[in-house]
Structure formats: C-alpha cells, structure tokens
PDB file of C-alpha atoms in Angstrom:
ATOM      1  CA  MET A   1     -57.078  -3.581 183.467  1.00 69.00           C
ATOM      2  CA  THR A   2     -57.312  -3.852 187.239  1.00 78.00           C
ATOM      3  CA  PHE A   3     -60.857  -5.130 186.832  1.00 85.00           C
ATOM      4  CA  TYR A   4     -60.178  -7.793 184.180  1.00 88.00           C
ATOM      5  CA  GLY A   5     -61.779 -10.502 186.322  1.00 90.00           C
ATOM      6  CA  GLU A   6     -64.904  -8.376 186.595  1.00 93.00           C
ATOM      7  CA  MET A   7     -64.799  -7.860 182.807  1.00 92.00           C
ATOM      8  CA  LEU A   8     -64.904 -11.625 182.395  1.00 94.00           C
ATOM      9  CA  ARG A   9     -67.920 -11.810 184.720  1.00 94.00           C
ATOM     10  CA  MET A  10     -69.717  -9.103 182.704  1.00 94.00           C
ATOM     11  CA  GLN A  11     -68.824 -10.942 179.512  1.00 95.00           C
ATOM     12  CA  ASP A  12     -70.480 -14.106 180.867  1.00 96.00           C
ATOM     13  CA  CYS A  13     -73.613 -12.139 181.756  1.00 95.00           C
ATOM     14  CA  LEU A  14     -73.859 -10.618 178.283  1.00 96.00           C
ATOM     15  CA  VAL A  15     -73.109 -13.869 176.474  1.00 96.00           C
ATOM     16  CA  GLN A  16     -75.904 -15.561 178.470  1.00 96.00           C
ATOM     17  CA  ASN A  17     -78.205 -12.908 176.962  1.00 95.00           C
ATOM     18  CA  ASP A  18     -76.868 -13.596 173.445  1.00 94.00           C
ATOM     19  CA  VAL A  19     -75.029 -10.266 173.302  1.00 95.00           C
ATOM     20  CA  PRO A  20     -71.652 -10.582 171.528  1.00 94.00           C
ATOM     21  CA  VAL A  21     -68.658  -9.256 173.485  1.00 95.00           C
ATOM     22  CA  GLU A  22     -65.129  -8.114 172.636  1.00 90.00           C
ATOM     23  CA  LEU A  23     -62.743  -7.639 175.553  1.00 88.00           C
ATOM     24  CA  PRO A  24     -59.471  -5.755 175.513  1.00 81.00           C
ATOM     25  CA  ASP A  25     -56.495  -8.092 175.455  1.00 75.00           C
ATOM     26  CA  ALA A  26     -55.264  -9.190 178.885  1.00 75.00           C
ATOM     27  CA  GLU A  27     -51.836  -7.745 179.474  1.00 72.00           C
ATOM     28  CA  ASP A  28     -50.772  -8.228 183.102  1.00 69.00           C
ATOM     29  CA  ASP A  29     -48.487 -11.223 182.576  1.00 70.00           C
ATOM     30  CA  ILE A  30     -46.856  -9.730 179.486  1.00 75.00           C
ATOM     31  CA  VAL A  31     -46.340  -6.242 180.926  1.00 79.00           C
ATOM     32  CA  ALA A  32     -44.419  -7.432 183.977  1.00 78.00           C
ATOM     33  CA  ALA A  33     -41.569  -8.772 181.839  1.00 83.00           C
ATOM     34  CA  LEU A  34     -41.103  -5.726 179.566  1.00 89.00           C
ATOM     35  CA  GLU A  35     -38.570  -2.923 179.675  1.00 92.00           C
ATOM     36  CA  GLN A  36     -40.021   0.615 179.551  1.00 92.00           C
ATOM     37  CA  ALA A  37     -39.516   1.137 175.793  1.00 94.00           C
ATOM     38  CA  GLU A  38     -40.942  -2.312 175.028  1.00 93.00           C
ATOM     39  CA  TYR A  39     -43.885  -1.628 177.330  1.00 89.00           C
ATOM     40  CA  GLU A  40     -44.676   1.628 175.530  1.00 92.00           C
ATOM     41  CA  ARG A  41     -44.617  -0.078 172.113  1.00 94.00           C
ATOM     42  CA  PHE A  42     -46.770  -2.918 173.471  1.00 90.00           C
ATOM     43  CA  LYS A  43     -49.252  -0.524 175.109  1.00 88.00           C
ATOM     44  CA  ARG A  44     -49.589   1.517 171.926  1.00 93.00           C
ATOM     45  CA  ARG A  45     -50.143  -1.621 169.818  1.00 91.00           C
ATOM     46  CA  VAL A  46     -52.820  -3.161 172.065  1.00 89.00           C
ATOM     47  CA  THR A  47     -54.549   0.182 172.611  1.00 89.00           C
ATOM     48  CA  LEU A  48     -54.786   0.902 168.881  1.00 92.00           C
ATOM     49  CA  ALA A  49     -56.005  -2.649 168.210  1.00 92.00           C
ATOM     50  CA  HIS A  50     -58.729  -2.235 170.826  1.00 90.00           C
ATOM     51  CA  LEU A  51     -59.767   1.185 169.498  1.00 93.00           C
ATOM     52  CA  ARG A  52     -60.080  -0.342 166.001  1.00 94.00           C
ATOM     53  CA  ARG A  53     -62.479  -2.904 167.504  1.00 93.00           C
ATOM     54  CA  VAL A  54     -64.444  -0.097 169.175  1.00 94.00           C
ATOM     55  CA  ARG A  55     -64.957   1.768 165.909  1.00 94.00           C
ATOM     56  CA  HIS A  56     -65.702  -1.391 163.879  1.00 95.00           C
ATOM     57  CA  ARG A  57     -69.101  -1.309 162.171  1.00 93.00           C
ATOM     58  CA  THR A  58     -70.318  -4.398 164.039  1.00 93.00           C
ATOM     59  CA  THR A  59     -69.556  -2.975 167.479  1.00 95.00           C
ATOM     60  CA  PHE A  60     -72.814  -1.960 169.100  1.00 96.00           C
ATOM     61  CA  ALA A  61     -71.558  -0.134 172.202  1.00 97.00           C
ATOM     62  CA  VAL A  62     -68.874   0.225 174.841  1.00 97.00           C
ATOM     63  CA  LEU A  63     -69.435  -0.972 178.401  1.00 97.00           C
ATOM     64  CA  VAL A  64     -67.212   0.822 180.915  1.00 96.00           C
ATOM     65  CA  LEU A  65     -66.478  -0.890 184.203  1.00 95.00           C
ATOM     66  CA  ASN A  66     -66.129   2.275 186.250  1.00 95.00           C
ATOM     67  CA  LEU A  67     -65.758   0.769 189.677  1.00 94.00           C
ATOM     68  CA  ASP A  68     -64.252   2.355 192.786  1.00 94.00           C
ATOM     69  CA  LYS A  69     -60.457   2.678 192.572  1.00 94.00           C
ATOM     70  CA  HIS A  70     -57.820   4.875 194.252  1.00 89.00           C
ATOM     71  CA  ASP A  71     -60.454   6.002 196.775  1.00 94.00           C
ATOM     72  CA  ARG A  72     -62.493   7.470 193.919  1.00 94.00           C
ATOM     73  CA  PRO A  73     -66.025   6.257 193.287  1.00 95.00           C
ATOM     74  CA  ASP A  74     -66.907   5.274 189.712  1.00 96.00           C
ATOM     75  CA  TYR A  75     -63.297   5.731 188.579  1.00 95.00           C
ATOM     76  CA  ILE A  76     -62.527   6.164 184.883  1.00 96.00           C
ATOM     77  CA  GLY A  77     -58.858   6.037 183.938  1.00 93.00           C
ATOM     78  CA  PRO A  78     -57.187   7.847 181.049  1.00 93.00           C
ATOM     79  CA  SER A  79     -57.250   4.917 178.589  1.00 90.00           C
ATOM     80  CA  THR A  80     -60.901   4.260 179.300  1.00 93.00           C
ATOM     81  CA  TYR A  81     -61.711   7.943 178.904  1.00 96.00           C
ATOM     82  CA  ALA A  82     -60.034   7.864 175.480  1.00 94.00           C
ATOM     83  CA  GLU A  83     -62.100   4.783 174.604  1.00 95.00           C
ATOM     84  CA  ILE A  84     -65.298   6.586 175.615  1.00 97.00           C
ATOM     85  CA  ALA A  85     -64.366   9.610 173.483  1.00 96.00           C
ATOM     86  CA  MET A  86     -63.599   7.357 170.515  1.00 95.00           C
ATOM     87  CA  ALA A  87     -66.875   5.469 170.886  1.00 97.00           C
ATOM     88  CA  SER A  88     -68.790   8.740 171.069  1.00 97.00           C
ATOM     89  CA  ALA A  89     -67.021  10.079 167.985  1.00 96.00           C
ATOM     90  CA  PHE A  90     -68.169   6.985 166.082  1.00 96.00           C
ATOM     91  CA  ASN A  91     -71.751   7.201 167.415  1.00 96.00           C
ATOM     92  CA  LYS A  92     -71.447   4.117 169.589  1.00 97.00           C
ATOM     93  CA  PRO A  93     -73.495   4.130 172.784  1.00 97.00           C
ATOM     94  CA  VAL A  94     -71.501   4.193 176.006  1.00 98.00           C
ATOM     95  CA  TYR A  95     -72.755   2.393 179.108  1.00 98.00           C
ATOM     96  CA  LEU A  96     -71.215   2.864 182.544  1.00 98.00           C
ATOM     97  CA  ILE A  97     -71.567  -0.075 184.929  1.00 97.00           C
ATOM     98  CA  GLY A  98     -71.538   2.437 187.796  1.00 95.00           C
ATOM     99  CA  ASN A  99     -72.664   6.039 188.060  1.00 96.00           C
ATOM    100  CA  VAL A 100     -71.346   9.076 186.246  1.00 97.00           C
ATOM    101  CA  PRO A 101     -68.187  10.281 188.008  1.00 96.00           C
ATOM    102  CA  SER A 102     -68.454  13.955 188.887  1.00 94.00           C
ATOM    103  CA  ALA A 103     -65.059  14.732 187.308  1.00 93.00           C
ATOM    104  CA  TYR A 104     -66.461  13.910 183.845  1.00 95.00           C
ATOM    105  CA  ALA A 105     -70.150  14.666 184.347  1.00 97.00           C
ATOM    106  CA  ASP A 106     -70.405  17.369 181.667  1.00 97.00           C
ATOM    107  CA  GLU A 107     -68.582  15.396 178.985  1.00 96.00           C
ATOM    108  CA  LEU A 108     -70.356  12.128 179.723  1.00 97.00           C
ATOM    109  CA  ALA A 109     -73.728  13.875 179.663  1.00 97.00           C
ATOM    110  CA  ALA A 110     -72.893  15.498 176.312  1.00 97.00           C
ATOM    111  CA  TRP A 111     -71.766  12.104 174.979  1.00 97.00           C
ATOM    112  CA  LYS A 112     -74.994  10.539 176.312  1.00 97.00           C
ATOM    113  CA  ALA A 113     -73.262   7.926 178.460  1.00 98.00           C
ATOM    114  CA  VAL A 114     -75.823   5.734 180.213  1.00 98.00           C
ATOM    115  CA  PRO A 115     -75.184   4.859 183.875  1.00 98.00           C
ATOM    116  CA  LEU A 116     -76.377   1.312 184.569  1.00 97.00           C
ATOM    117  CA  ASN A 117     -75.897   1.337 188.349  1.00 94.00           C
ATOM    118  CA  GLY A 118     -74.756  -2.276 188.211  1.00 92.00           C
ATOM    119  CA  ARG A 119     -77.706  -3.542 186.153  1.00 94.00           C
ATOM    120  CA  MET A 120     -77.107  -4.951 182.676  1.00 95.00           C
ATOM    121  CA  ASP A 121     -80.731  -5.229 181.549  1.00 96.00           C
ATOM    122  CA  ARG A 122     -80.820  -1.763 179.899  1.00 97.00           C
ATOM    123  CA  LEU A 123     -77.783  -2.581 177.760  1.00 97.00           C
ATOM    124  CA  VAL A 124     -79.242  -5.975 176.786  1.00 97.00           C
ATOM    125  CA  GLU A 125     -82.617  -4.397 175.906  1.00 96.00           C
ATOM    126  CA  ASP A 126     -80.970  -1.650 173.844  1.00 97.00           C
ATOM    127  CA  TYR A 127     -78.822  -4.188 172.010  1.00 96.00           C
ATOM    128  CA  TRP A 128     -81.793  -6.363 171.080  1.00 94.00           C
ATOM    129  CA  ALA A 129     -83.866  -3.318 170.108  1.00 93.00           C
ATOM    130  CA  SER A 130     -81.108  -2.494 167.608  1.00 93.00           C
ATOM    131  CA  CYS A 131     -81.255  -6.021 166.128  1.00 89.00           C
ATOM    132  CA  VAL A 132     -84.246  -6.694 163.947  1.00 68.00           C
ATOM    133  CA  PRO A 133     -85.430  -9.440 164.208  1.00 68.00           C
ATOM    134  CA  ARG A 134     -84.063 -11.241 167.263  1.00 58.00           C
ATOM    135  CA  PRO A 135     -82.903 -14.729 166.302  1.00 60.00           C
ATOM    136  CA  GLN A 136     -85.153 -17.478 167.549  1.00 65.00           C
ATOM    137  CA  PRO A 137     -83.964 -20.943 168.545  1.00 67.00           C
ATOM    138  CA  GLN A 138     -84.206 -23.467 165.735  1.00 66.00           C
ATOM    139  CA  MET A 139     -87.131 -25.848 166.152  1.00 65.00           C
ATOM    140  CA  LYS A 140     -86.304 -29.539 166.036  1.00 65.00           C
ATOM    141  CA  LEU A 141     -87.975 -31.538 163.324  1.00 67.00           C
ATOM    142  CA  PHE A 142     -87.895 -34.758 165.305  1.00 66.00           C
ATOM    143  CA  SER A 143     -87.806 -35.093 169.037  1.00 59.00           C
ATOM    144  CA  MET A 144     -85.838 -37.895 170.601  1.00 58.00           C
ATOM    145  CA  ALA A 145     -87.858 -39.564 173.332  1.00 54.00           C
TER     146      ALA A 145
END
C-alpha cells in the first residue's frame, strides 16, 4: 500500500478511458491505531474482501503497481504476489505497470503476466477488445444553441 497515491493516479487514467476500476481499501490511517492482534484480524478481513473482488465475474484483470522499493526494481510484495496467483487461478489477466522482476520471472511468464513498462494503452485496448460492443456516447436529440 506504499504506492496508494500512484494507484489513485492509475485509477484516474483508466477511468478517463472508460475502464472500471476497483482499488484495495486504503488502510494506513486505520493500521496505525491497531494493536497487533487487531491488525492481523483487520489485514485478513481486507485481504479476503479484496481477493473476492479479484475473482468476481465482472473483474477483467489485475493491474500490479510493481515499482522500485527496498532497492529492488519492479518490486512485488507478498500480498501482491498472492493477488497475482489468485487472479491467474481465476483466468484473469495480470498486467504489471513495470517490468517482470527476475525473482518471479518463471512464475509470471507461466501465468502470462503482461509487463506494461509504464504504458496503460495495452491494458485499455485489451479491456475494450473484451467488451463487445464498446458503448458509444448518446446522441442529443436537440442541440441547445
């Protein structure tokens, strides 16, 4: 969740291209006030809720923000890795905003993860190719001059 601000930026980009987006719940403010046992219950609850959204029939794909973190390029953390595995198990495409990290290259190749190298156009094109037909703006019957 370190990159939540970047997630919001990606959400804006996708929404501008009429691609629906579901974000994981923000948790920073809540987590800081919890005791360890409460945190673990909270983490389990929000993780399972997010994984249910991933596997939902209307979810097209998962976009992973694998940015540089902890001096590791294209970092993927354990929760995100679990999300990728879940998406793959439910035949959901997985897109990586960065490149494929070498630590997971074999698995991500087998799961057909698509590195976007910072460009969202491939994801947008794939989404709209899966939607037949693309909705067109409603024409106005009368124009106001």
